[in-house]
């Protein structure tokens, strides 16, 4: 395989083979470059290319765990301004593969594995090798995990080798699979280009532009490749959040109607049960129609007399860390700033309005100062140690503010990420949760800014175990916050089903917590105790087995078994769905069962085993 990069300048020719508009691969700009330094191996080092007219391309390759981090740059020394239409983070040539693995994603249905052969993708070459065959996919907008995760794995069934790639890009991205005349593949990826992402970038004489990162890993199974990619992520998990502690979020308890009294009632009920964080979700601000006043962040003092500090103090008095929800980058129609056009993201000169929302221009110093007061200031003054950041729509194809809509979008999202960093700088140790209508921002550059993430908005549906297990392929389980929403009418089997799903990541409780019977509470505490016993496996282990044969999320069939291993111990999690048959894991000879949870005796039930091998 060959690892290199590609770029495309305005005015230069595109490749033939009926590919214009599908790809910029193989364009005339690249004909001017020659390799000057380094190699094109998948190994650490810097590779340098120079063009005949003063351009320099560099590929930076750095080993990280068992993976390779890659990014590229282009420097303009032509003596005049140039315009870019495309710069890849990576281009990998001479790839032998017959299967393509992608992860699809929509709201409350994240991470579904899609595996196709080259034939099924219609990429096999033509009879005389004329005409490029191309599969190009990605995402436009500021919800990078919508339709697809920025992930790809290619498998060679003959050799058993796989190569996996994960992009670190929180706005528009693309990946291309191109079948060459010799039936090998070339795979490229990075920022969405002019064709796909409405992106162009001007580069003055002497300027350098750098691509987002990607991580590349190789292995013999998809699970091992994904484990290497995930372990190459280095999130900023605070010391307060490093021990897989259990949390409670009140949203599925109050449904957007929190108050001092009902949060106090929750607090009194869960105090002393080993829960570390109690998060107050949406509805603490504005009027009773809180969804219309997003952006003002005025405490609703009818609900919280004296502001948020009294309830934060009360939560801390009960031995827990208080948390608070914001959707800080957006404004709703009832906000007093909804028409403050000079401070909002615009498209074609008008405020960009999506589903009744508008968006702050995060590059605007006034906006940064305003949010510093309304978000950082309130958190600090009230003593909150946990921040849930939600983000409930996307900027789409792009916006005004740069030489192209795609470049303006990229800059706005980078500015948002800088504000995440500012929060950490001003509130050291704060725990930040990455939420975007659940899982629309579950890509590595966002995950590295946060301690945890909402794995999904699928809080009470049957497919929670499927989504939660799929997340092992793309984010660290110790960042994947999975909710067990407990209802007073829940059967024993239903409670076990919900609690067992949290074993795929971080346990978060919600629901009718103060209406549960003593018997139900005993079962919840049993599940919490089991979770603590295997939390180091969840955090540090490797997923060695993941079996679910069906494709439907809405009406799951059969059963799912996932096994995770660490330091001579294993955690096996079985969920039975409709028309299931009880198939327990095959325990190796000499296995010692340490603990069990659940019965798994019927459809829509669960059982988990912790054992030594």
XYZ file of C-alpha atoms in Angstrom:
613
model
C 0.000 0.000 0.000
C 1.008 3.574 -0.656
C 0.170 6.476 1.698
C 0.265 9.952 0.192
C -2.009 13.002 -0.293
C -3.694 14.960 -3.049
C -4.736 18.542 -3.667
C -6.505 20.450 -6.428
C -6.020 24.096 -7.427
C -8.565 26.343 -9.073
C -8.026 26.508 -12.815
C -6.246 23.176 -13.133
C -7.755 20.348 -15.119
C -9.803 17.485 -13.715
C -9.205 13.822 -14.452
C -11.087 12.066 -17.237
C -12.814 8.724 -17.110
C -16.251 10.362 -16.734
C -15.284 11.315 -13.173
C -15.652 15.103 -13.092
C -18.195 15.979 -10.421
C -17.688 12.613 -8.726
C -14.058 13.005 -7.690
C -11.073 15.338 -7.934
C -8.694 12.398 -7.676
C -5.943 12.233 -10.286
C -6.271 15.883 -11.330
C -3.762 18.000 -13.259
C -2.407 19.764 -10.148
C -0.878 16.502 -8.944
C 1.035 16.069 -12.208
C 3.344 18.938 -11.140
C 4.428 17.276 -7.867
C 7.417 15.036 -7.215
C 8.490 13.197 -4.061
C 11.397 15.083 -2.446
C 11.750 13.607 1.042
C 10.598 10.593 3.039
C 8.636 7.576 1.849
C 5.081 6.540 1.125
C 4.943 3.692 3.628
C 2.350 3.344 6.380
C 4.993 4.148 8.979
C 6.104 7.107 11.083
C 7.805 10.014 9.362
C 7.248 13.074 7.180
C 6.793 12.819 3.445
C 7.430 15.942 1.360
C 6.308 16.668 -2.200
C 7.224 19.765 -4.197
C 5.695 21.124 -7.368
C 7.419 22.810 -10.255
C 5.707 26.124 -9.399
C 6.536 26.454 -5.679
C 3.940 24.381 -3.800
C 4.910 22.052 -0.976
C 2.749 19.180 0.231
C 3.614 17.364 3.458
C 2.216 14.191 4.994
C 2.816 13.929 8.743
C 2.714 10.344 10.066
C 2.996 9.553 13.757
C 2.607 6.226 15.552
C -0.033 6.258 18.286
C -0.714 3.096 20.299
C -1.142 0.503 17.529
C -2.342 2.998 14.948
C -0.942 5.727 12.688
C -2.017 9.379 12.984
C -1.967 11.234 9.676
C -2.473 14.827 8.601
C -1.302 16.891 5.651
C -0.403 20.468 4.843
C 0.082 22.610 1.775
C 2.384 25.666 1.653
C 2.172 28.294 -1.061
C 5.505 29.651 -2.279
C 4.380 30.383 -5.816
C 4.697 34.146 -5.406
C 0.965 34.729 -5.784
C -2.351 33.784 -4.171
C -3.765 30.389 -5.035
C -7.214 28.834 -4.621
C -7.695 25.316 -3.292
C -10.630 23.126 -4.265
C -9.485 20.040 -2.401
C -6.882 18.843 0.099
C -7.027 15.289 1.378
C -5.979 14.184 4.845
C -4.900 10.880 3.365
C -4.776 8.979 0.117
C -4.036 5.260 0.305
C -3.261 3.509 -2.954
C -2.802 -0.116 -4.016
C -5.354 -1.401 -1.513
C -6.514 -4.977 -2.031
C -10.031 -5.371 -0.622
C -13.284 -6.998 -1.573
C -15.455 -5.859 1.353
C -16.276 -2.381 2.614
C -17.503 -1.726 6.171
C -19.266 1.535 7.038
C -21.303 2.711 10.021
C -24.632 4.325 9.257
C -26.340 6.740 11.602
C -29.592 8.586 12.033
C -31.298 10.039 15.104
C -31.794 7.324 17.747
C -30.371 4.739 15.342
C -26.633 5.317 15.500
C -23.839 3.046 14.385
C -25.528 0.366 12.279
C -22.865 -1.695 10.511
C -23.197 -1.768 6.735
C -21.007 -4.303 4.935
C -20.940 -4.524 1.148
C -18.766 -6.216 -1.421
C -17.028 -4.379 -4.219
C -19.520 -5.971 -6.594
C -22.494 -4.808 -4.536
C -21.091 -1.277 -4.620
C -20.798 -1.627 -8.415
C -17.086 -0.840 -8.284
C -15.699 -3.698 -10.363
C -13.885 -2.266 -13.415
C -15.383 -2.177 -16.889
C -14.605 -4.719 -19.615
C -11.770 -2.601 -21.045
C -10.834 -0.756 -17.807
C -12.252 2.511 -19.154
C -14.073 4.867 -16.777
C -13.411 5.263 -13.083
C -15.640 3.476 -10.581
C -16.192 5.644 -7.488
C -18.089 5.425 -4.193
C -18.073 8.797 -2.430
C -19.826 9.372 0.879
C -19.690 11.679 3.859
C -21.673 14.406 5.567
C -22.457 18.059 4.941
C -22.966 20.278 7.966
C -22.173 20.617 11.644
C -23.632 17.266 12.716
C -20.734 15.083 11.507
C -22.433 11.809 12.489
C -25.560 12.076 10.387
C -26.152 9.321 7.830
C -22.578 7.987 8.282
C -19.829 8.045 10.874
C -16.498 9.414 9.504
C -15.204 5.835 9.437
C -14.299 3.177 6.896
C -12.795 -0.304 7.041
C -11.678 -2.283 4.007
C -11.294 -6.066 4.147
C -9.359 -8.467 1.947
C -11.077 -11.829 2.386
C -8.196 -13.671 0.749
C -5.473 -12.473 3.124
C -7.751 -11.801 6.083
C -6.275 -8.297 6.422
C -8.310 -5.193 7.239
C -7.409 -1.532 7.225
C -9.553 0.927 9.148
C -9.720 4.718 8.995
C -11.340 7.271 11.285
C -11.495 10.983 10.442
C -11.212 13.692 13.108
C -13.539 16.253 11.584
C -16.524 17.941 13.246
C -17.910 19.582 10.109
C -18.237 18.503 6.482
C -16.131 15.467 5.595
C -15.850 12.961 2.779
C -14.322 9.574 1.979
C -13.863 8.171 -1.534
C -13.275 4.609 -2.715
C -11.921 4.523 -6.259
C -11.429 1.322 -8.233
C -8.342 1.459 -10.413
C -7.636 -0.247 -13.709
C -5.654 -3.032 -11.993
C -8.627 -3.714 -9.667
C -6.846 -2.308 -6.623
C -8.520 0.463 -4.673
C -7.460 3.994 -3.835
C -9.088 5.476 -0.756
C -9.005 9.202 -0.018
C -10.612 11.312 2.669
C -10.651 14.556 4.583
C -12.504 17.849 4.276
C -15.441 17.897 1.912
C -14.105 19.261 -1.391
C -15.670 21.840 -3.691
C -17.911 19.261 -5.374
C -19.116 17.631 -2.176
C -18.690 20.232 0.563
C -18.864 23.594 -1.252
C -15.298 24.178 -0.058
C -12.659 26.461 -1.550
C -9.764 28.075 0.277
C -7.542 30.986 -0.767
C -3.925 30.734 0.251
C -1.694 33.819 0.117
C 2.004 33.683 -0.728
C 3.857 32.053 2.180
C 0.713 30.698 3.873
C 0.192 27.108 4.984
C -3.111 25.270 5.385
C -3.379 22.070 7.403
C -5.927 19.280 7.051
C -7.833 17.627 9.892
C -6.344 14.423 11.280
C -7.136 10.811 10.510
C -6.091 7.629 12.254
C -5.303 4.438 10.340
C -5.084 0.959 11.826
C -4.605 -2.573 10.488
C -5.611 -5.961 11.842
C -7.107 -9.388 11.244
C -10.639 -8.670 12.471
C -12.951 -5.685 12.363
C -13.185 -5.621 16.159
C -9.392 -5.471 16.559
C -9.046 -2.723 13.978
C -11.795 -0.697 15.638
C -10.228 -1.237 19.057
C -6.959 0.230 17.780
C -8.745 3.247 16.306
C -10.689 3.865 19.508
C -7.663 3.474 21.773
C -5.854 6.091 19.684
C -8.410 8.660 20.868
C -7.133 10.725 23.788
C -10.071 12.521 25.406
C -9.694 15.136 28.111
C -11.395 13.153 30.852
C -11.189 15.111 34.077
C -9.937 13.605 37.325
C -13.461 13.914 38.719
C -14.650 11.595 35.985
C -11.943 8.973 35.724
C -13.484 6.156 37.754
C -16.540 5.087 35.724
C -18.853 6.691 38.267
C -22.622 6.387 37.994
C -24.786 9.411 37.248
C -28.417 10.474 37.274
C -30.062 12.791 34.730
C -33.500 14.066 35.638
C -34.847 14.645 32.101
C -36.854 11.407 31.885
C -38.113 12.133 35.392
C -39.404 15.712 35.004
C -39.609 15.869 31.182
C -38.235 19.382 30.950
C -39.915 20.666 34.099
C -37.156 20.660 36.725
C -37.553 22.764 39.839
C -35.775 23.199 43.142
C -38.383 21.013 44.850
C -38.456 18.080 42.431
C -34.673 18.012 41.996
C -34.347 18.117 45.789
C -36.784 15.172 45.979
C -34.629 13.213 43.510
C -31.500 14.192 45.394
C -32.908 12.954 48.706
C -33.921 9.650 47.117
C -30.583 8.813 45.503
C -28.256 10.255 48.153
C -25.949 7.649 49.629
C -26.451 5.168 46.801
C -23.063 5.703 45.168
C -24.235 8.068 42.430
C -21.642 10.761 41.733
C -23.331 13.206 39.328
C -26.858 14.617 39.321
C -27.540 16.514 36.095
C -30.316 19.087 35.693
C -31.405 18.946 32.059
C -33.377 21.420 29.939
C -36.109 23.653 31.372
C -34.263 25.462 34.189
C -34.346 28.768 32.257
C -36.826 31.031 30.496
C -40.588 30.563 30.658
C -42.548 27.351 30.880
C -42.101 27.141 27.091
C -38.355 26.768 27.666
C -37.695 25.454 24.175
C -38.582 28.905 22.797
C -36.162 30.837 25.029
C -32.939 28.963 24.289
C -30.167 31.535 23.952
C -31.074 33.933 26.784
C -30.114 31.647 29.675
C -32.111 33.539 32.290
C -32.833 31.313 35.277
C -36.538 30.630 35.790
C -36.756 31.840 39.374
C -40.286 30.554 39.793
C -38.767 27.103 39.493
C -35.424 27.915 41.085
C -35.836 30.757 43.607
C -32.573 32.581 44.116
C -31.054 31.103 40.944
C -29.167 27.858 40.422
C -26.685 28.100 43.274
C -29.099 26.904 46.009
C -29.878 23.647 44.186
C -26.235 23.117 43.222
C -25.265 23.607 46.872
C -27.956 21.156 47.973
C -26.738 18.489 45.541
C -23.188 18.915 46.838
C -24.435 18.709 50.437
C -25.690 15.215 49.592
C -22.283 14.123 48.321
C -22.901 14.492 44.585
C -21.589 16.800 41.858
C -24.253 18.987 40.209
C -24.554 19.204 36.452
C -26.406 21.567 34.096
C -27.671 21.382 30.491
C -27.055 24.031 27.821
C -27.540 24.301 24.090
C -25.093 27.152 24.007
C -24.446 27.510 20.258
C -28.118 27.972 19.311
C -31.014 30.418 19.793
C -34.735 29.702 19.647
C -37.459 31.956 18.263
C -38.410 33.394 21.667
C -34.894 34.596 22.463
C -34.417 38.349 22.646
C -31.380 37.886 20.396
C -33.182 35.919 17.696
C -32.997 38.933 15.372
C -29.537 40.149 16.447
C -28.368 39.569 12.887
C -24.873 40.981 13.404
C -24.065 38.174 15.874
C -25.682 35.245 14.051
C -24.576 32.752 11.418
C -25.868 33.907 8.043
C -26.391 32.337 4.644
C -26.792 34.533 1.570
C -26.860 37.530 3.882
C -29.836 36.332 5.939
C -29.813 34.629 9.366
C -29.593 30.876 8.838
C -32.861 29.524 10.270
C -33.393 25.794 10.716
C -36.474 24.326 12.356
C -37.078 27.556 14.316
C -33.449 27.759 15.476
C -30.696 30.193 14.648
C -27.044 29.931 15.580
C -24.514 32.186 17.259
C -21.506 33.148 15.166
C -18.856 31.558 17.365
C -16.122 33.578 15.605
C -17.680 36.816 16.880
C -15.827 38.167 19.999
C -19.120 39.640 21.294
C -20.699 36.171 21.209
C -17.736 34.629 23.007
C -17.973 37.297 25.723
C -21.751 36.828 26.023
C -21.495 33.041 26.356
C -18.558 33.389 28.724
C -20.871 35.296 31.039
C -24.036 33.240 30.526
C -22.456 29.780 30.452
C -19.043 29.867 32.105
C -20.022 32.575 34.577
C -23.198 30.838 35.769
C -21.461 27.460 36.076
C -18.640 28.946 38.139
C -20.794 31.151 40.359
C -23.268 28.364 41.113
C -20.667 25.654 41.648
C -21.567 23.216 38.877
C -18.961 20.569 38.113
C -20.660 18.962 35.102
C -21.827 20.505 31.823
C -24.059 18.774 29.285
C -23.692 20.505 25.902
C -26.540 19.732 23.509
C -26.730 20.700 19.831
C -30.026 20.034 18.112
C -29.684 20.912 14.441
C -27.083 21.329 11.725
C -25.774 24.294 9.739
C -26.135 22.271 6.544
C -24.068 22.944 3.417
C -22.384 26.057 4.798
C -22.725 29.734 5.553
C -21.349 33.211 4.883
C -18.071 34.427 6.319
C -15.226 33.118 4.163
C -14.217 32.589 0.541
C -16.629 29.655 0.284
C -19.587 28.350 2.259
C -17.701 25.182 3.120
C -14.714 27.076 4.496
C -16.974 29.388 6.531
C -18.694 26.336 8.015
C -15.343 24.782 8.919
C -14.243 27.973 10.658
C -17.484 28.329 12.646
C -17.199 24.775 13.938
C -13.529 25.207 14.838
C -14.548 28.340 16.771
C -17.140 26.288 18.673
C -14.440 23.802 19.581
C -12.271 26.661 20.859
C -15.102 27.637 23.207
C -15.159 24.088 24.598
C -11.451 24.553 25.333
C -12.149 27.932 26.961
C -14.662 26.313 29.307
C -12.049 23.813 30.427
C -9.438 26.510 30.900
C -11.734 28.663 33.069
C -13.308 25.795 35.052
C -10.483 23.286 35.623
C -11.755 19.780 36.267
C -15.216 20.319 34.825
C -16.834 17.249 33.256
C -18.217 18.026 29.781
C -20.773 15.802 28.056
C -20.950 15.866 24.263
C -24.595 15.638 23.176
C -26.186 16.470 19.842
C -29.751 15.185 19.815
C -27.992 12.155 21.218
C -25.169 10.990 18.970
C -24.791 13.425 16.055
C -21.354 14.650 17.204
C -19.718 11.327 18.089
C -16.557 11.924 16.074
C -13.053 11.918 17.571
C -12.160 15.620 17.476
C -15.296 16.400 19.516
C -14.845 13.371 21.748
C -11.317 14.483 22.637
C -12.716 17.770 24.009
C -15.148 16.013 26.334
C -15.244 13.538 29.184
C -18.406 11.755 28.113
C -20.952 11.578 25.324
C -24.631 10.835 24.925
C -24.518 7.554 23.026
C -27.986 8.241 21.568
C -31.392 9.731 22.309
C -32.770 6.170 22.335
C -33.545 6.265 26.034
C -36.445 3.827 26.397
C -36.690 1.819 23.180
C -35.898 -1.836 22.542
C -32.803 -1.170 20.437
C -30.707 0.468 23.173
C -28.435 -2.606 23.559
C -27.827 -2.708 19.796
C -26.875 0.971 19.524
C -24.782 0.883 22.696
C -22.834 -2.167 21.509
C -22.239 -0.616 18.075
C -20.611 2.387 19.718
C -17.656 0.182 20.734
C -16.452 0.457 17.135
C -16.063 4.251 17.169
C -15.851 5.729 20.687
C -14.321 4.655 23.964
C -16.845 2.798 26.142
C -15.716 4.811 29.171
C -17.062 7.893 27.346
C -20.294 6.318 26.117
C -23.084 7.377 28.489
C -26.007 4.949 28.303
C -29.287 5.628 30.062
C -31.365 3.165 32.047
C -34.762 4.852 32.306
C -36.593 3.147 35.156
C -40.391 3.162 35.380
C -42.581 2.267 38.340
C -44.506 -0.210 36.177
C -41.332 -1.979 34.936
C -41.126 -5.718 35.466
C -38.017 -7.350 36.865
C -37.043 -8.412 33.335
C -37.428 -4.888 31.978
C -35.256 -3.380 34.716
C -32.572 -6.008 34.112
C -32.791 -5.362 30.340
C -32.258 -1.622 30.868
C -29.469 -1.915 33.434
C -27.593 -4.549 31.426
C -27.488 -2.146 28.454
C -25.457 0.321 30.533
C -22.706 -2.316 30.794
C -21.672 -1.295 27.271
C -20.447 2.046 28.653
C -21.214 4.574 31.402
C -24.269 3.967 33.581
C -26.756 6.848 33.751
C -30.063 6.459 35.576
C -33.290 8.382 35.006
C -37.023 7.870 35.258
C -39.474 7.284 38.117
C -36.706 7.001 40.630
C -38.791 7.988 43.665
C -41.756 5.787 42.720
C -39.846 2.505 42.591
C -40.745 -0.161 45.123
C -38.206 -1.483 47.613
C -37.941 -4.649 45.503
C -37.252 -2.628 42.358
C -34.684 -0.482 44.166
C -32.956 -3.614 45.422
C -32.673 -4.829 41.835
C -31.296 -1.451 40.683
C -28.678 -1.510 43.427
C -27.766 -5.062 42.445
C -27.200 -3.842 38.889
C -25.128 -0.900 40.109
C -22.989 -3.235 42.216
C -22.407 -5.539 39.225
C -21.510 -2.526 37.049
C -18.844 -1.439 39.540
C -17.310 -4.922 39.604
C -16.738 -4.948 35.853
C -16.139 -1.218 35.227
C -12.407 -1.718 34.603
C -13.222 -4.206 31.822
C -15.666 -1.729 30.269
C -13.042 1.008 30.473
C -9.825 -0.774 29.505
C -10.824 -3.971 27.720
C -11.192 -5.082 24.113
C -14.409 -6.319 22.564
C -13.580 -9.805 21.325
C -17.041 -10.992 20.283
C -20.140 -9.181 19.011
C -22.921 -11.286 17.569
C -26.230 -9.956 16.254
C -27.433 -11.427 12.968
C -30.488 -9.277 12.213
C -30.642 -5.763 10.792
C -33.779 -4.201 12.229
C -33.554 -1.699 15.085
C -37.266 -1.044 15.631
C -38.255 -4.683 16.133
C -35.059 -6.513 17.099
C -35.123 -10.270 16.633
C -33.135 -13.106 18.162
C -30.391 -12.112 20.567
C -27.177 -10.150 20.890
C -24.096 -11.401 22.713
C -21.092 -9.170 23.326
C -17.937 -10.233 25.184
C -15.269 -7.837 26.414
C -11.930 -8.943 27.892
C -9.329 -7.341 30.131
C -6.516 -8.665 32.306
C -7.671 -12.302 32.349
C -11.329 -11.493 33.009
C -14.301 -11.245 30.704
C -17.660 -9.527 30.710
C -20.368 -11.233 28.631
C -23.655 -9.388 28.008
C -26.640 -11.214 26.512
C -29.821 -9.436 25.435
C -32.747 -11.490 24.196
C -35.209 -9.890 21.793
C -38.341 -11.150 20.081
C -38.307 -14.805 18.921
C -35.113 -15.421 20.858
C -33.524 -18.627 22.048
C -31.352 -18.686 25.133
C -27.784 -19.089 23.895
C -25.288 -18.509 26.672
C -21.599 -17.865 25.984
C -19.306 -20.848 25.595
C -17.160 -20.587 28.687
C -13.605 -21.883 28.223
C -12.570 -24.840 30.311
C -11.509 -23.772 33.782
C -13.639 -20.614 33.754
C -14.559 -19.228 37.174
C -17.771 -17.209 37.340
C -17.202 -14.192 39.610
C -20.650 -12.578 39.420
C -23.879 -12.705 37.429
C -26.695 -10.236 36.860
C -30.136 -10.829 35.380
C -31.926 -14.002 34.375
C -32.285 -13.840 30.583
C -35.155 -16.310 30.841
C -37.521 -14.855 28.230
C -37.842 -12.472 25.290
C -36.720 -8.920 26.115
C -34.659 -9.938 29.079
C -30.926 -9.870 29.745
C -28.136 -11.620 31.585
C -24.498 -10.669 32.193
C -21.583 -12.702 33.450
C -18.278 -11.586 34.945
C -15.744 -14.404 34.842
C -12.073 -15.321 34.953
C -10.417 -17.462 32.293
